[in-house]
Amino acid sequence: MELKRYNGNPIIKSSDVAFRVNSIFNPGAVKYNGKYLLLCRVEMPSGRSSFVVAESVDGISFNLHSKPALTPEDHNQFYKYVEWGIEDVRITPFEDKFFLTYTGYSKYNPLVILAETKDFINYKIHGPISEPSNKDCAIFPEKINGYYYKVDRPTTEDRTDMWVAKSPDLIHWGSYEIMMEPTSGTWETNKIGNSTPPIRTDKGWLMLYHGVRGFGISFIYKVGVVLLDIEQPWKVIGKSREPILSPELDYERIGDVGNVVFTNGWIPEDNGEVKIYYAGADTNICLATTTIDQLISACE
Ligand code: BMA
């Protein structure tokens, strides 16, 4: 199974941004007020990233706000952890609000920052919810047996595995469990990490992840899908054997970091379709589609 690319890709390019940027990529995605909303990473000419909102009625043509929505400078007492930029937000709709988990980058190495918003105008920043080095975190969209759950990807000297932890209050985390590790000798042999916030289905939590393989000095980023147990979300029920999206076209192969397709945002529709927003070569924003059913069968 492979995702279906929109034939007008890329749907957002750096020339669409009202202020000067180097690139626009890796958006978080959500339905808000009946519209499609992307919180896009904009890398400034300085090389440090912020987020800007893009909105759309059809999920294809987006209008970008004229100013960034969230910048490192907005982080007040946490600024030292995000001084080099904020990157790759996952947006989890949760009751009447949205939880944002993103990479804070600084000389202390990447770590995970948690924030929340109700309107994508005002943001409450909770600060780090991991130690360095850690990235690729998403909060589960509902409590499980009374606890919040997160998935993330700590990096040690020789391992990059995905872990799950739980919390009574989103601030204190524990009960760590290993969820998934790279499969040696395959497209995901070097590292893996969460891509999109989990979605509840009849068969389990459905989630996209990324897998990386190094060839010489270059790394190829591809997308896979995994199904997790509803009650014990560190337990993998099934996963795709092969990638469901790989860099193939020029806009995925050529850019600041070539041979990368990377997603951290998807929007499920009421009819079972899913819009997946992804970036090509760390340089643009693209759209691909599939259905929940096809993703589930790719895991079996
Ligand atoms: C990962 C992240 C992403 C990026 C990808 C490919 O480590 O930093 O932001 O898209 O590498 O360069």
PDB file of C-alpha atoms and ligand atoms in Angstrom:
ATOM      1  CA  MET A   1       0.000   0.000   0.000  1.00  0.00           C
ATOM      2  CA  GLU A   2       1.229   3.478  -0.831  1.00  0.00           C
ATOM      3  CA  LEU A   3      -0.191   6.910  -0.114  1.00  0.00           C
ATOM      4  CA  LYS A   4      -1.710   8.819  -3.031  1.00  0.00           C
ATOM      5  CA  ARG A   5       0.128  12.069  -3.733  1.00  0.00           C
ATOM      6  CA  TYR A   6      -1.878  15.170  -4.648  1.00  0.00           C
ATOM      7  CA  ASN A   7      -0.927  16.028  -8.214  1.00  0.00           C
ATOM      8  CA  GLY A   8      -0.541  19.756  -7.460  1.00  0.00           C
ATOM      9  CA  ASN A   9       2.274  19.195  -4.936  1.00  0.00           C
ATOM     10  CA  PRO A  10       3.954  21.044  -3.328  1.00  0.00           C
ATOM     11  CA  ILE A  11       0.931  22.903  -1.918  1.00  0.00           C
ATOM     12  CA  ILE A  12       2.985  25.459   0.078  1.00  0.00           C
ATOM     13  CA  LYS A  13       6.407  26.852  -0.828  1.00  0.00           C
ATOM     14  CA  SER A  14       8.705  29.380   0.838  1.00  0.00           C
ATOM     15  CA  SER A  15       7.687  31.983  -1.786  1.00  0.00           C
ATOM     16  CA  ASP A  16       4.118  31.834  -0.324  1.00  0.00           C
ATOM     17  CA  VAL A  17       5.320  33.208   3.035  1.00  0.00           C
ATOM     18  CA  ALA A  18       4.770  36.941   3.626  1.00  0.00           C
ATOM     19  CA  PHE A  19       8.080  37.419   5.440  1.00  0.00           C
ATOM     20  CA  ARG A  20      11.604  36.332   4.513  1.00  0.00           C
ATOM     21  CA  VAL A  21      12.238  32.632   5.228  1.00  0.00           C
ATOM     22  CA  ASN A  22      14.681  29.992   4.098  1.00  0.00           C
ATOM     23  CA  SER A  23      12.076  27.209   3.957  1.00  0.00           C
ATOM     24  CA  ILE A  24       8.625  26.108   5.149  1.00  0.00           C
ATOM     25  CA  PHE A  25       8.057  22.454   6.076  1.00  0.00           C
ATOM     26  CA  ASN A  26       7.020  19.807   8.660  1.00  0.00           C
ATOM     27  CA  PRO A  27       3.575  21.180   9.641  1.00  0.00           C
ATOM     28  CA  GLY A  28       1.325  19.952  12.447  1.00  0.00           C
ATOM     29  CA  ALA A  29      -2.267  19.634  11.185  1.00  0.00           C
ATOM     30  CA  VAL A  30      -5.756  19.807  12.672  1.00  0.00           C
ATOM     31  CA  LYS A  31      -9.378  20.750  11.895  1.00  0.00           C
ATOM     32  CA  TYR A  32     -10.233  23.965  13.710  1.00  0.00           C
ATOM     33  CA  ASN A  33     -13.502  25.921  13.389  1.00  0.00           C
ATOM     34  CA  GLY A  34     -14.446  23.830  10.341  1.00  0.00           C
ATOM     35  CA  LYS A  35     -11.210  24.767   8.562  1.00  0.00           C
ATOM     36  CA  TYR A  36      -7.981  22.907   7.924  1.00  0.00           C
ATOM     37  CA  LEU A  37      -5.213  24.449   9.983  1.00  0.00           C
ATOM     38  CA  LEU A  38      -1.487  23.827   9.617  1.00  0.00           C
ATOM     39  CA  LEU A  39       1.106  25.036  12.093  1.00  0.00           C
ATOM     40  CA  CYS A  40       4.086  25.129   9.764  1.00  0.00           C
ATOM     41  CA  ARG A  41       7.758  25.224  10.664  1.00  0.00           C
ATOM     42  CA  VAL A  42       9.372  28.241   9.031  1.00  0.00           C
ATOM     43  CA  GLU A  43      13.130  28.276   9.039  1.00  0.00           C
ATOM     44  CA  MET A  44      14.223  31.890   9.150  1.00  0.00           C
ATOM     45  CA  PRO A  45      17.211  33.124   7.122  1.00  0.00           C
ATOM     46  CA  SER A  46      19.179  32.843  10.410  1.00  0.00           C
ATOM     47  CA  GLY A  47      18.631  29.067  10.356  1.00  0.00           C
ATOM     48  CA  ARG A  48      16.388  29.108  13.455  1.00  0.00           C
ATOM     49  CA  SER A  49      12.763  27.987  13.203  1.00  0.00           C
ATOM     50  CA  SER A  50       9.384  29.376  14.338  1.00  0.00           C
ATOM     51  CA  PHE A  51       5.780  28.373  13.564  1.00  0.00           C
ATOM     52  CA  VAL A  52       3.302  30.108  11.248  1.00  0.00           C
ATOM     53  CA  VAL A  53      -0.413  29.303  10.796  1.00  0.00           C
ATOM     54  CA  ALA A  54      -1.844  28.359   7.376  1.00  0.00           C
ATOM     55  CA  GLU A  55      -5.632  27.971   6.973  1.00  0.00           C
ATOM     56  CA  SER A  56      -7.792  26.435   4.257  1.00  0.00           C
ATOM     57  CA  VAL A  57     -11.432  25.605   3.521  1.00  0.00           C
ATOM     58  CA  ASP A  58     -10.652  22.686   1.187  1.00  0.00           C
ATOM     59  CA  GLY A  59      -7.440  21.318   2.716  1.00  0.00           C
ATOM     60  CA  ILE A  60      -5.530  22.076  -0.491  1.00  0.00           C
ATOM     61  CA  SER A  61      -5.274  25.874  -1.006  1.00  0.00           C
ATOM     62  CA  PHE A  62      -3.886  27.502   2.110  1.00  0.00           C
ATOM     63  CA  ASN A  63      -3.682  31.122   3.241  1.00  0.00           C
ATOM     64  CA  LEU A  64      -0.702  31.904   5.409  1.00  0.00           C
ATOM     65  CA  HIS A  65      -0.798  34.368   8.265  1.00  0.00           C
ATOM     66  CA  SER A  66       1.451  37.354   7.773  1.00  0.00           C
ATOM     67  CA  LYS A  67       3.326  36.889  11.075  1.00  0.00           C
ATOM     68  CA  PRO A  68       4.635  33.833  12.966  1.00  0.00           C
ATOM     69  CA  ALA A  69       2.244  32.371  15.570  1.00  0.00           C
ATOM     70  CA  LEU A  70       4.933  31.146  17.964  1.00  0.00           C
ATOM     71  CA  THR A  71       8.649  31.997  18.117  1.00  0.00           C
ATOM     72  CA  PRO A  72      11.539  31.076  20.421  1.00  0.00           C
ATOM     73  CA  GLU A  73      11.298  34.593  21.889  1.00  0.00           C
ATOM     74  CA  ASP A  74       7.732  33.823  23.097  1.00  0.00           C
ATOM     75  CA  HIS A  75       9.130  31.195  25.479  1.00  0.00           C
ATOM     76  CA  ASN A  76      10.158  33.545  28.339  1.00  0.00           C
ATOM     77  CA  GLN A  77      11.750  31.461  31.132  1.00  0.00           C
ATOM     78  CA  PHE A  78      12.135  28.497  28.745  1.00  0.00           C
ATOM     79  CA  TYR A  79      13.959  30.527  26.077  1.00  0.00           C
ATOM     80  CA  LYS A  80      17.298  28.888  26.873  1.00  0.00           C
ATOM     81  CA  TYR A  81      15.873  25.525  25.729  1.00  0.00           C
ATOM     82  CA  VAL A  82      14.564  26.848  22.392  1.00  0.00           C
ATOM     83  CA  GLU A  83      17.148  29.486  21.533  1.00  0.00           C
ATOM     84  CA  TRP A  84      18.142  27.673  18.307  1.00  0.00           C
ATOM     85  CA  GLY A  85      14.535  27.174  17.190  1.00  0.00           C
ATOM     86  CA  ILE A  86      11.239  25.339  17.640  1.00  0.00           C
ATOM     87  CA  GLU A  87      10.539  22.483  15.219  1.00  0.00           C
ATOM     88  CA  ASP A  88       8.111  19.813  14.013  1.00  0.00           C
ATOM     89  CA  VAL A  89       4.981  20.305  16.134  1.00  0.00           C
ATOM     90  CA  ARG A  90       2.470  17.492  16.713  1.00  0.00           C
ATOM     91  CA  ILE A  91      -1.046  18.820  17.443  1.00  0.00           C
ATOM     92  CA  THR A  92      -3.364  16.598  19.495  1.00  0.00           C
ATOM     93  CA  PRO A  93      -7.033  17.639  19.775  1.00  0.00           C
ATOM     94  CA  PHE A  94      -7.989  16.892  23.396  1.00  0.00           C
ATOM     95  CA  GLU A  95     -11.475  17.768  24.755  1.00  0.00           C
ATOM     96  CA  ASP A  96     -11.836  21.554  24.288  1.00  0.00           C
ATOM     97  CA  LYS A  97      -8.160  22.299  23.563  1.00  0.00           C
ATOM     98  CA  PHE A  98      -5.134  21.295  21.536  1.00  0.00           C
ATOM     99  CA  PHE A  99      -1.877  19.990  22.975  1.00  0.00           C
ATOM    100  CA  LEU A 100       1.261  20.935  21.065  1.00  0.00           C
ATOM    101  CA  THR A 101       4.457  18.929  21.442  1.00  0.00           C
ATOM    102  CA  TYR A 102       7.508  20.132  19.543  1.00  0.00           C
ATOM    103  CA  THR A 103      11.273  20.090  19.513  1.00  0.00           C
ATOM    104  CA  GLY A 104      13.053  22.821  21.409  1.00  0.00           C
ATOM    105  CA  TYR A 105      16.530  23.164  20.017  1.00  0.00           C
ATOM    106  CA  SER A 106      19.469  24.780  21.810  1.00  0.00           C
ATOM    107  CA  LYS A 107      23.060  24.137  22.857  1.00  0.00           C
ATOM    108  CA  TYR A 108      21.575  21.673  25.376  1.00  0.00           C
ATOM    109  CA  ASN A 109      20.501  19.412  22.452  1.00  0.00           C
ATOM    110  CA  PRO A 110      16.916  18.804  21.305  1.00  0.00           C
ATOM    111  CA  LEU A 111      14.217  18.148  23.863  1.00  0.00           C
ATOM    112  CA  VAL A 112      10.406  18.070  23.912  1.00  0.00           C
ATOM    113  CA  ILE A 113       8.365  21.180  24.759  1.00  0.00           C
ATOM    114  CA  LEU A 114       4.658  20.997  25.687  1.00  0.00           C
ATOM    115  CA  ALA A 115       2.228  23.868  25.062  1.00  0.00           C
ATOM    116  CA  GLU A 116      -1.538  24.148  24.707  1.00  0.00           C
ATOM    117  CA  THR A 117      -3.927  26.442  22.865  1.00  0.00           C
ATOM    118  CA  LYS A 118      -7.651  26.847  22.284  1.00  0.00           C
ATOM    119  CA  ASP A 119      -7.488  29.291  19.371  1.00  0.00           C
ATOM    120  CA  PHE A 120      -4.004  29.189  17.784  1.00  0.00           C
ATOM    121  CA  ILE A 121      -3.594  32.820  18.881  1.00  0.00           C
ATOM    122  CA  ASN A 122      -2.882  32.466  22.612  1.00  0.00           C
ATOM    123  CA  TYR A 123      -0.507  29.731  23.730  1.00  0.00           C
ATOM    124  CA  LYS A 124       0.158  28.439  27.224  1.00  0.00           C
ATOM    125  CA  ILE A 125       3.715  27.077  27.267  1.00  0.00           C
ATOM    126  CA  HIS A 126       4.312  24.372  29.900  1.00  0.00           C
ATOM    127  CA  GLY A 127       8.017  23.930  29.068  1.00  0.00           C
ATOM    128  CA  PRO A 128      10.157  20.778  28.652  1.00  0.00           C
ATOM    129  CA  ILE A 129       8.557  17.353  29.219  1.00  0.00           C
ATOM    130  CA  SER A 130      11.728  15.394  28.467  1.00  0.00           C
ATOM    131  CA  GLU A 131      15.432  15.562  29.052  1.00  0.00           C
ATOM    132  CA  PRO A 132      17.769  15.880  26.058  1.00  0.00           C
ATOM    133  CA  SER A 133      18.205  14.246  23.660  1.00  0.00           C
ATOM    134  CA  ASN A 134      14.588  13.586  22.803  1.00  0.00           C
ATOM    135  CA  LYS A 135      12.281  14.424  19.856  1.00  0.00           C
ATOM    136  CA  ASP A 136       9.212  13.238  17.956  1.00  0.00           C
ATOM    137  CA  CYS A 137       6.715  13.377  20.804  1.00  0.00           C
ATOM    138  CA  ALA A 138       2.930  13.161  20.521  1.00  0.00           C
ATOM    139  CA  ILE A 139       0.273  13.132  23.252  1.00  0.00           C
ATOM    140  CA  PHE A 140      -2.528  10.546  22.920  1.00  0.00           C
ATOM    141  CA  PRO A 141      -5.903  12.245  22.218  1.00  0.00           C
ATOM    142  CA  GLU A 142      -7.673  10.885  25.305  1.00  0.00           C
ATOM    143  CA  LYS A 143      -6.773   9.563  28.746  1.00  0.00           C
ATOM    144  CA  ILE A 144      -6.231   5.815  29.095  1.00  0.00           C
ATOM    145  CA  ASN A 145      -7.381   4.427  32.465  1.00  0.00           C
ATOM    146  CA  GLY A 146      -7.198   7.934  33.938  1.00  0.00           C
ATOM    147  CA  TYR A 147      -3.730   8.867  32.651  1.00  0.00           C
ATOM    148  CA  TYR A 148      -2.354  11.028  29.861  1.00  0.00           C
ATOM    149  CA  TYR A 149       0.015   9.135  27.541  1.00  0.00           C
ATOM    150  CA  LYS A 150       2.855  10.295  25.320  1.00  0.00           C
ATOM    151  CA  VAL A 151       5.118   8.629  22.796  1.00  0.00           C
ATOM    152  CA  ASP A 152       8.602  10.028  22.183  1.00  0.00           C
ATOM    153  CA  ARG A 153      12.046   9.119  20.869  1.00  0.00           C
ATOM    154  CA  PRO A 154      14.987   9.463  23.235  1.00  0.00           C
ATOM    155  CA  THR A 155      18.392   9.233  21.533  1.00  0.00           C
ATOM    156  CA  THR A 156      21.329   7.602  23.252  1.00  0.00           C
ATOM    157  CA  GLU A 157      24.826   6.885  21.931  1.00  0.00           C
ATOM    158  CA  ASP A 158      23.744   3.789  20.046  1.00  0.00           C
ATOM    159  CA  ARG A 159      19.921   3.634  20.144  1.00  0.00           C
ATOM    160  CA  THR A 160      16.919   5.494  18.735  1.00  0.00           C
ATOM    161  CA  ASP A 161      13.781   3.692  19.887  1.00  0.00           C
ATOM    162  CA  MET A 162      10.241   4.876  20.527  1.00  0.00           C
ATOM    163  CA  TRP A 163       9.029   4.897  24.146  1.00  0.00           C
ATOM    164  CA  VAL A 164       5.669   5.419  25.862  1.00  0.00           C
ATOM    165  CA  ALA A 165       5.110   7.072  29.263  1.00  0.00           C
ATOM    166  CA  LYS A 166       2.088   8.113  31.324  1.00  0.00           C
ATOM    167  CA  SER A 167       1.254  11.093  33.526  1.00  0.00           C
ATOM    168  CA  PRO A 168      -1.529  12.212  35.879  1.00  0.00           C
ATOM    169  CA  ASP A 169      -1.053  15.904  34.994  1.00  0.00           C
ATOM    170  CA  LEU A 170       1.034  16.184  31.765  1.00  0.00           C
ATOM    171  CA  ILE A 171       4.015  17.442  33.786  1.00  0.00           C
ATOM    172  CA  HIS A 172       5.164  14.430  35.837  1.00  0.00           C
ATOM    173  CA  TRP A 173       5.880  11.414  33.619  1.00  0.00           C
ATOM    174  CA  GLY A 174       6.712   7.802  34.504  1.00  0.00           C
ATOM    175  CA  SER A 175       5.952   4.088  33.908  1.00  0.00           C
ATOM    176  CA  TYR A 176       8.230   4.177  30.847  1.00  0.00           C
ATOM    177  CA  GLU A 177       7.831   1.317  28.364  1.00  0.00           C
ATOM    178  CA  ILE A 178       9.685   0.580  25.139  1.00  0.00           C
ATOM    179  CA  MET A 179       7.274   0.647  22.188  1.00  0.00           C
ATOM    180  CA  MET A 180       9.220  -0.003  19.013  1.00  0.00           C
ATOM    181  CA  GLU A 181      12.775  -0.272  17.732  1.00  0.00           C
ATOM    182  CA  PRO A 182      14.345   0.035  14.275  1.00  0.00           C
ATOM    183  CA  THR A 183      14.287  -3.159  12.181  1.00  0.00           C
ATOM    184  CA  SER A 184      17.889  -3.998  11.281  1.00  0.00           C
ATOM    185  CA  GLY A 185      18.815  -4.277   7.649  1.00  0.00           C
ATOM    186  CA  THR A 186      15.661  -2.593   6.323  1.00  0.00           C
ATOM    187  CA  TRP A 187      14.515   0.884   5.216  1.00  0.00           C
ATOM    188  CA  GLU A 188      14.240   1.793   8.936  1.00  0.00           C
ATOM    189  CA  THR A 189      17.525   0.267  10.066  1.00  0.00           C
ATOM    190  CA  ASN A 190      19.193   3.408  11.506  1.00  0.00           C
ATOM    191  CA  LYS A 191      16.437   5.201  13.377  1.00  0.00           C
ATOM    192  CA  ILE A 192      12.705   5.561  13.827  1.00  0.00           C
ATOM    193  CA  GLY A 193      10.463   8.150  15.458  1.00  0.00           C
ATOM    194  CA  ASN A 194       6.830   9.084  15.856  1.00  0.00           C
ATOM    195  CA  SER A 195       5.287  11.032  12.978  1.00  0.00           C
ATOM    196  CA  THR A 196       1.609  11.791  13.664  1.00  0.00           C
ATOM    197  CA  PRO A 197      -0.521  11.931  16.836  1.00  0.00           C
ATOM    198  CA  PRO A 198      -2.315   8.589  17.360  1.00  0.00           C
ATOM    199  CA  ILE A 199      -5.922   8.231  16.130  1.00  0.00           C
ATOM    200  CA  ARG A 200      -8.350   5.843  17.877  1.00  0.00           C
ATOM    201  CA  THR A 201      -9.789   3.137  15.566  1.00  0.00           C
ATOM    202  CA  ASP A 202     -11.810  -0.047  16.219  1.00  0.00           C
ATOM    203  CA  LYS A 203      -8.608  -2.053  15.785  1.00  0.00           C
ATOM    204  CA  GLY A 204      -6.287   0.040  17.985  1.00  0.00           C
ATOM    205  CA  TRP A 205      -4.366   3.332  18.008  1.00  0.00           C
ATOM    206  CA  LEU A 206      -3.215   4.129  14.493  1.00  0.00           C
ATOM    207  CA  MET A 207      -0.054   6.196  14.084  1.00  0.00           C
ATOM    208  CA  LEU A 208       2.398   7.092  11.333  1.00  0.00           C
ATOM    209  CA  TYR A 209       6.121   6.915  12.061  1.00  0.00           C
ATOM    210  CA  HIS A 210       9.305   7.628  10.173  1.00  0.00           C
ATOM    211  CA  GLY A 211      12.156   5.298   9.428  1.00  0.00           C
ATOM    212  CA  VAL A 212      15.656   6.241   8.337  1.00  0.00           C
ATOM    213  CA  ARG A 213      18.413   4.405   6.521  1.00  0.00           C
ATOM    214  CA  GLY A 214      21.904   5.821   6.029  1.00  0.00           C
ATOM    215  CA  PHE A 215      23.799   5.370   2.775  1.00  0.00           C
ATOM    216  CA  GLY A 216      27.300   6.798   3.006  1.00  0.00           C
ATOM    217  CA  ILE A 217      26.859  10.338   4.266  1.00  0.00           C
ATOM    218  CA  SER A 218      23.201  10.646   3.267  1.00  0.00           C
ATOM    219  CA  PHE A 219      20.062   9.533   5.073  1.00  0.00           C
ATOM    220  CA  ILE A 220      16.793   8.515   3.407  1.00  0.00           C
ATOM    221  CA  TYR A 221      13.610   9.307   5.369  1.00  0.00           C
ATOM    222  CA  LYS A 222      10.452   7.265   4.666  1.00  0.00           C
ATOM    223  CA  VAL A 223       7.023   6.896   6.290  1.00  0.00           C
ATOM    224  CA  GLY A 224       5.504   3.776   7.877  1.00  0.00           C
ATOM    225  CA  VAL A 225       2.330   2.998   9.844  1.00  0.00           C
ATOM    226  CA  VAL A 226       1.776   1.145  13.125  1.00  0.00           C
ATOM    227  CA  LEU A 227      -1.231  -0.079  15.106  1.00  0.00           C
ATOM    228  CA  LEU A 228      -1.066  -0.055  18.934  1.00  0.00           C
ATOM    229  CA  ASP A 229      -3.104  -1.721  21.663  1.00  0.00           C
ATOM    230  CA  ILE A 230      -5.807   0.614  23.015  1.00  0.00           C
ATOM    231  CA  GLU A 231      -5.276  -0.172  26.719  1.00  0.00           C
ATOM    232  CA  GLN A 232      -1.514  -0.781  26.621  1.00  0.00           C
ATOM    233  CA  PRO A 233      -0.325   1.548  23.872  1.00  0.00           C
ATOM    234  CA  TRP A 234       3.322   0.427  24.068  1.00  0.00           C
ATOM    235  CA  LYS A 235       2.186  -2.924  22.612  1.00  0.00           C
ATOM    236  CA  VAL A 236       2.473  -3.059  18.809  1.00  0.00           C
ATOM    237  CA  ILE A 237      -0.389  -5.034  17.242  1.00  0.00           C
ATOM    238  CA  GLY A 238       0.882  -4.666  13.708  1.00  0.00           C
ATOM    239  CA  LYS A 239       3.015  -2.484  11.474  1.00  0.00           C
ATOM    240  CA  SER A 240       3.731  -1.951   7.821  1.00  0.00           C
ATOM    241  CA  ARG A 241       6.537  -4.134   6.512  1.00  0.00           C
ATOM    242  CA  GLU A 242       7.315  -1.641   3.747  1.00  0.00           C
ATOM    243  CA  PRO A 243       7.229   2.167   3.705  1.00  0.00           C
ATOM    244  CA  ILE A 244       3.937   3.740   2.630  1.00  0.00           C
ATOM    245  CA  LEU A 245       5.653   6.885   1.321  1.00  0.00           C
ATOM    246  CA  SER A 246       9.220   7.203   0.027  1.00  0.00           C
ATOM    247  CA  PRO A 247      11.059  10.126  -1.590  1.00  0.00           C
ATOM    248  CA  GLU A 248      10.649   9.639  -5.333  1.00  0.00           C
ATOM    249  CA  LEU A 249       9.767  12.920  -7.018  1.00  0.00           C
ATOM    250  CA  ASP A 250      12.034  15.926  -7.539  1.00  0.00           C
ATOM    251  CA  TYR A 251      10.301  17.975  -4.834  1.00  0.00           C
ATOM    252  CA  GLU A 252      11.076  15.181  -2.337  1.00  0.00           C
ATOM    253  CA  ARG A 253      14.598  14.456  -3.553  1.00  0.00           C
ATOM    254  CA  ILE A 254      15.988  17.951  -4.102  1.00  0.00           C
ATOM    255  CA  GLY A 255      16.128  20.599  -1.389  1.00  0.00           C
ATOM    256  CA  ASP A 256      17.903  21.544   1.821  1.00  0.00           C
ATOM    257  CA  VAL A 257      17.990  17.911   2.938  1.00  0.00           C
ATOM    258  CA  GLY A 258      17.508  15.660  -0.093  1.00  0.00           C
ATOM    259  CA  ASN A 259      15.646  12.325  -0.115  1.00  0.00           C
ATOM    260  CA  VAL A 260      13.342  13.178   2.786  1.00  0.00           C
ATOM    261  CA  VAL A 261       9.587  12.724   3.150  1.00  0.00           C
ATOM    262  CA  PHE A 262       8.631  13.676   6.692  1.00  0.00           C
ATOM    263  CA  THR A 263       5.174  14.027   8.210  1.00  0.00           C
ATOM    264  CA  ASN A 264       4.034  15.227  11.615  1.00  0.00           C
ATOM    265  CA  GLY A 265       0.425  16.103  10.755  1.00  0.00           C
ATOM    266  CA  TRP A 266      -2.664  14.328   9.453  1.00  0.00           C
ATOM    267  CA  ILE A 267      -6.384  15.075   9.410  1.00  0.00           C
ATOM    268  CA  PRO A 268      -8.962  12.246   9.441  1.00  0.00           C
ATOM    269  CA  GLU A 269     -12.261  13.004   7.669  1.00  0.00           C
ATOM    270  CA  ASP A 270     -15.710  11.759   8.755  1.00  0.00           C
ATOM    271  CA  ASN A 271     -15.928   9.491   5.676  1.00  0.00           C
ATOM    272  CA  GLY A 272     -12.793   7.519   6.608  1.00  0.00           C
ATOM    273  CA  GLU A 273     -10.399   9.403   4.338  1.00  0.00           C
ATOM    274  CA  VAL A 274      -7.197  10.895   5.751  1.00  0.00           C
ATOM    275  CA  LYS A 275      -5.253  13.916   4.558  1.00  0.00           C
ATOM    276  CA  ILE A 276      -1.551  13.606   5.316  1.00  0.00           C
ATOM    277  CA  TYR A 277       0.554  16.757   5.188  1.00  0.00           C
ATOM    278  CA  TYR A 278       4.230  16.097   4.666  1.00  0.00           C
ATOM    279  CA  ALA A 279       7.364  17.911   3.662  1.00  0.00           C
ATOM    280  CA  GLY A 280       9.624  17.170   0.720  1.00  0.00           C
ATOM    281  CA  ALA A 281      13.379  17.512   1.238  1.00  0.00           C
ATOM    282  CA  ASP A 282      12.912  19.776   4.311  1.00  0.00           C
ATOM    283  CA  THR A 283      11.904  22.505   1.836  1.00  0.00           C
ATOM    284  CA  ASN A 284       8.146  22.525   1.028  1.00  0.00           C
ATOM    285  CA  ILE A 285       4.726  21.245   2.141  1.00  0.00           C
ATOM    286  CA  CYS A 286       2.877  18.515   0.240  1.00  0.00           C
ATOM    287  CA  LEU A 287      -0.378  16.557   0.524  1.00  0.00           C
ATOM    288  CA  ALA A 288      -1.062  12.837   0.244  1.00  0.00           C
ATOM    289  CA  THR A 289      -4.272  10.919   0.930  1.00  0.00           C
ATOM    290  CA  THR A 290      -5.440   7.463   1.915  1.00  0.00           C
ATOM    291  CA  THR A 291      -8.130   5.909   4.132  1.00  0.00           C
ATOM    292  CA  ILE A 292      -8.094   4.643   7.716  1.00  0.00           C
ATOM    293  CA  ASP A 293      -9.083   1.178   6.405  1.00  0.00           C
ATOM    294  CA  GLN A 294      -6.138   1.025   4.010  1.00  0.00           C
ATOM    295  CA  LEU A 295      -3.740   2.096   6.750  1.00  0.00           C
ATOM    296  CA  ILE A 296      -5.104  -0.568   9.102  1.00  0.00           C
ATOM    297  CA  SER A 297      -4.766  -3.270   6.477  1.00  0.00           C
ATOM    298  CA  ALA A 298      -1.165  -2.158   5.823  1.00  0.00           C
ATOM    299  CA  CYS A 299      -0.495  -3.079   9.490  1.00  0.00           C
ATOM    300  CA  GLU A 300      -1.892  -6.600   9.287  1.00  0.00           C
TER     301      GLU A 300
HETATM  302  C1  BMA B   1      14.871  14.898  11.587  1.00  0.00           C
HETATM  303  C2  BMA B   1      14.139  16.144  12.037  1.00  0.00           C
HETATM  304  C3  BMA B   1      13.236  16.709  10.960  1.00  0.00           C
HETATM  305  C4  BMA B   1      13.823  16.665   9.567  1.00  0.00           C
HETATM  306  C5  BMA B   1      14.504  15.329   9.306  1.00  0.00           C
HETATM  307  C6  BMA B   1      15.183  15.257   7.958  1.00  0.00           C
HETATM  308  O1  BMA B   1      15.884  14.574  12.486  1.00  0.00           O
HETATM  309  O2  BMA B   1      15.078  17.090  12.431  1.00  0.00           O
HETATM  310  O3  BMA B   1      12.973  18.058  11.265  1.00  0.00           O
HETATM  311  O4  BMA B   1      12.792  16.838   8.640  1.00  0.00           O
HETATM  312  O5  BMA B   1      15.442  15.078  10.326  1.00  0.00           O
HETATM  313  O6  BMA B   1      16.200  16.204   7.823  1.00  0.00           O
END
